[in-house]
Coordinates of C-alpha atoms in Angstrom, one line a residue:
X1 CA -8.9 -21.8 5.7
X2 CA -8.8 -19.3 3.3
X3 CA -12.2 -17.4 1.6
X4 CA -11.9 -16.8 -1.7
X5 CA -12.2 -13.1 -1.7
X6 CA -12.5 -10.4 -5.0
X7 CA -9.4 -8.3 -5.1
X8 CA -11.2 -5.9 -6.6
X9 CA -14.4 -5.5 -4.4
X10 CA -12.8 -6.8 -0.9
X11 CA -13.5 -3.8 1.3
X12 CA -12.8 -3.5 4.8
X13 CA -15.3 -1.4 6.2
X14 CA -16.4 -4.2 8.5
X15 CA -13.1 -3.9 10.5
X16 CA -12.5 -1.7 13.4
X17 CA -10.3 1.5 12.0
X18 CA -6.7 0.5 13.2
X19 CA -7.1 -2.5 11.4
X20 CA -9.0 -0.7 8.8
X21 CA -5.9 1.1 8.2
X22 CA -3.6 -2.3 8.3
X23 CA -5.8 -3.6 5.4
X24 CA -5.8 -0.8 3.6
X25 CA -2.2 0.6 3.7
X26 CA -0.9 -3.6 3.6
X27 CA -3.5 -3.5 0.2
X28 CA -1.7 -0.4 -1.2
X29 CA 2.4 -1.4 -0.2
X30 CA 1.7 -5.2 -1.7
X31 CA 0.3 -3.9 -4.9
X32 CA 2.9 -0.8 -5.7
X33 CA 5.5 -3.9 -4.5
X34 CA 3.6 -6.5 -7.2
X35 CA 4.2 -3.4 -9.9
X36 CA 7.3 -2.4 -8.7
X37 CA 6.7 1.4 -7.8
X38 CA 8.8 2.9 -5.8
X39 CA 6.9 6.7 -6.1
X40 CA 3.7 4.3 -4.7
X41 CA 5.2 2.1 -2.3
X42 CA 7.4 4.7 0.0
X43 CA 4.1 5.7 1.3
X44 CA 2.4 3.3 1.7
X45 CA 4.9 1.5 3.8
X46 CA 5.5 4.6 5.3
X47 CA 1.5 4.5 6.4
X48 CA 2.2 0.8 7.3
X49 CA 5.1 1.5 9.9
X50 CA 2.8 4.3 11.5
X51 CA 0.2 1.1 12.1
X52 CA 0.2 -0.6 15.1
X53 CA 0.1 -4.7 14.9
X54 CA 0.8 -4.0 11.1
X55 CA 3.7 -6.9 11.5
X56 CA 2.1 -9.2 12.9
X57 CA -0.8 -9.1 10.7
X58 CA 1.4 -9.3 8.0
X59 CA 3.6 -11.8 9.3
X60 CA 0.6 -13.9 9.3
X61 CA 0.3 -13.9 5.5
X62 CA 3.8 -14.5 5.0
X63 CA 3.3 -17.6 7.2
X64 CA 0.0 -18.3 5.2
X65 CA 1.8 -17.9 1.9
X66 CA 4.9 -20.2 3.3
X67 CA 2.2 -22.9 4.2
X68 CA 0.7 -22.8 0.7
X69 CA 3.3 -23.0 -1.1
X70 CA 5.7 -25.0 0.5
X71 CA 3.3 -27.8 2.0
X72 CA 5.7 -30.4 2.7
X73 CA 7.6 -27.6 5.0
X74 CA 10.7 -25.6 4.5
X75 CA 14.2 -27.2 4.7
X76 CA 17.4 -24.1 4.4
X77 CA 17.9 -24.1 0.9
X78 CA 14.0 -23.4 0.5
X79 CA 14.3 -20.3 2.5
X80 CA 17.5 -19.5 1.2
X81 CA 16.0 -19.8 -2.7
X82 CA 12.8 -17.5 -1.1
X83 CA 15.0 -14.7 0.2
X84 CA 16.8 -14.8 -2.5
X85 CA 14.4 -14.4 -4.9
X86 CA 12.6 -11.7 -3.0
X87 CA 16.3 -9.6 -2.8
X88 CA 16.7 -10.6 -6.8
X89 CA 13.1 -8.8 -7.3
X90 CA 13.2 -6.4 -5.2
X91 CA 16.8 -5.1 -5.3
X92 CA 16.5 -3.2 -8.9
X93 CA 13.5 -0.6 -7.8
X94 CA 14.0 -1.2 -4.2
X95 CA 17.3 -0.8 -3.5
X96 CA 17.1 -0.1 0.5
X97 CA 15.8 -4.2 0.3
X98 CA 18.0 -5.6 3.7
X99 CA 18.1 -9.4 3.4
X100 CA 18.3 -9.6 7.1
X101 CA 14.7 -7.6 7.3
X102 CA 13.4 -10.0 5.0
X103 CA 14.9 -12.9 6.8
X104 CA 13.7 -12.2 10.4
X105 CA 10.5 -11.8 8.7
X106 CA 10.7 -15.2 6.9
X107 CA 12.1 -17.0 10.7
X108 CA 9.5 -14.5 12.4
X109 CA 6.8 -16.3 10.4
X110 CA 7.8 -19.5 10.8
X111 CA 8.3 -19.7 14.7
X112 CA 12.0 -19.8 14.8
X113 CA 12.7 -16.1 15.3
X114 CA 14.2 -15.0 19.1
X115 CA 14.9 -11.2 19.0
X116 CA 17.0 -11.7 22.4
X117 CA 19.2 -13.7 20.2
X118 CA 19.9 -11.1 17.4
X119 CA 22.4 -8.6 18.0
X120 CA 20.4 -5.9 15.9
X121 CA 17.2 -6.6 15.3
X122 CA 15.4 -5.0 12.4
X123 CA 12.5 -2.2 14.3
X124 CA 9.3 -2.5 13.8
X125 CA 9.1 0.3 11.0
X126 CA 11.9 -2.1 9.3
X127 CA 10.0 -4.5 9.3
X128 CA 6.9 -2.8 7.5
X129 CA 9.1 -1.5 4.7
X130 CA 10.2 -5.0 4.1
X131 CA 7.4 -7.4 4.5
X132 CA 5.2 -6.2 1.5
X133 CA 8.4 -7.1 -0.5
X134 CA 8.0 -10.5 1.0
X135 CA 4.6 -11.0 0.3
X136 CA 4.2 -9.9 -3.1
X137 CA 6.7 -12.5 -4.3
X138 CA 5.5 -15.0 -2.3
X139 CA 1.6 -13.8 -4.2
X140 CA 3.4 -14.4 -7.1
X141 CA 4.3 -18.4 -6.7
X142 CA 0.7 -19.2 -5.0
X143 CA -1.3 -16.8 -8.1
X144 CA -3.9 -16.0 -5.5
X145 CA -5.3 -12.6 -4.1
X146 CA -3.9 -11.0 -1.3
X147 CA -7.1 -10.0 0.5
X148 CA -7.5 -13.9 1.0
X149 CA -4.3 -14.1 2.8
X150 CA -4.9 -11.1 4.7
X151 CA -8.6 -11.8 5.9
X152 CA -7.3 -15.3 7.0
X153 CA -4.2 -13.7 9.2
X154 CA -6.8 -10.9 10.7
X155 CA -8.9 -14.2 11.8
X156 CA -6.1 -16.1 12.6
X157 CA -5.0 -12.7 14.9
X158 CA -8.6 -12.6 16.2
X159 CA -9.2 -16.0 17.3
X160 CA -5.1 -15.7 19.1
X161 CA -6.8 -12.7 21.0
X162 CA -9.7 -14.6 22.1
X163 CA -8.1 -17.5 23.3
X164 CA -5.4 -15.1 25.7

């Protein structure tokens, strides 16, 4: 279940420093992606590829933000139309967007992803560059704030520690 966080005020002191740094750098990629600033978002997915377990937080949200706004599930064409969109959004600032990054993130998130099975799969840093791209379109259709999607994936990635 999601909190309802302020954008604004959400800090994340309260987390231990690599995921500190997660938050933080996830934070500063989604919102230079939601403005569409290159000169912003290079480093900060730059800092995000440096953190360790950054994708799988962040594949969490995605997840989250699939959930949300496609309750009923997703059938092809809906995750066609979402990569689509997100390579129609990103593409004229962000022109290194690779739909196949963003669409191992979008099977990644929803369970049906087998990197065995891929004949190049996208590396971790890939990854990172891509899924703020991802998210902030996704942020757009659901019209809530990020730091509620990410607080719930950092739980949901807790409670999947405790229970291994």
């Amino acid at each position: 279940m999601l909190c309802h966080a302020d954008p604004v005020t959400t800090t994340w002191r309260h987390l231990p420093a690599p995921a500190r740094e997660i938050a933080e750098t996830a934070t500063d990629a989604v919102t230079a992606a939601r403005a569409r600033d290159a000169e912003a978002y290079a480093p900060a997915v730059e800092r995000l590829a440096a953190a360790d377990r950054a994708g799988l937080v962040l594949g969490g949200v995605v997840r989250l933000l699939l959930e949300e706004g496609h309750p009923d599930g997703l059938d092809g064409d809906d995750v066609r139309q979402v990569l689509e969109q997100c390579v129609r959004s990103a593409a004229p600032w962000w022109p290194d967007v690779d739909p196949h990054v963003l669409l191992v993130l979008l099977a990644g998130a929803l369970g049906v992803y087998d990197p065995g099975d891929d004949e190049n799969p996208p590396d971790p840093a890939a990854i990172a560059r891509h899924a703020p791209l991802l998210v902030a379109d996704l942020l757009a259709v659901t019209g809530r704030p990020f730091a509620e999607y990410l607080t719930a994936a950092f739980d949901e990635v807790a409670r999947t520690e405790l229970h291994d």
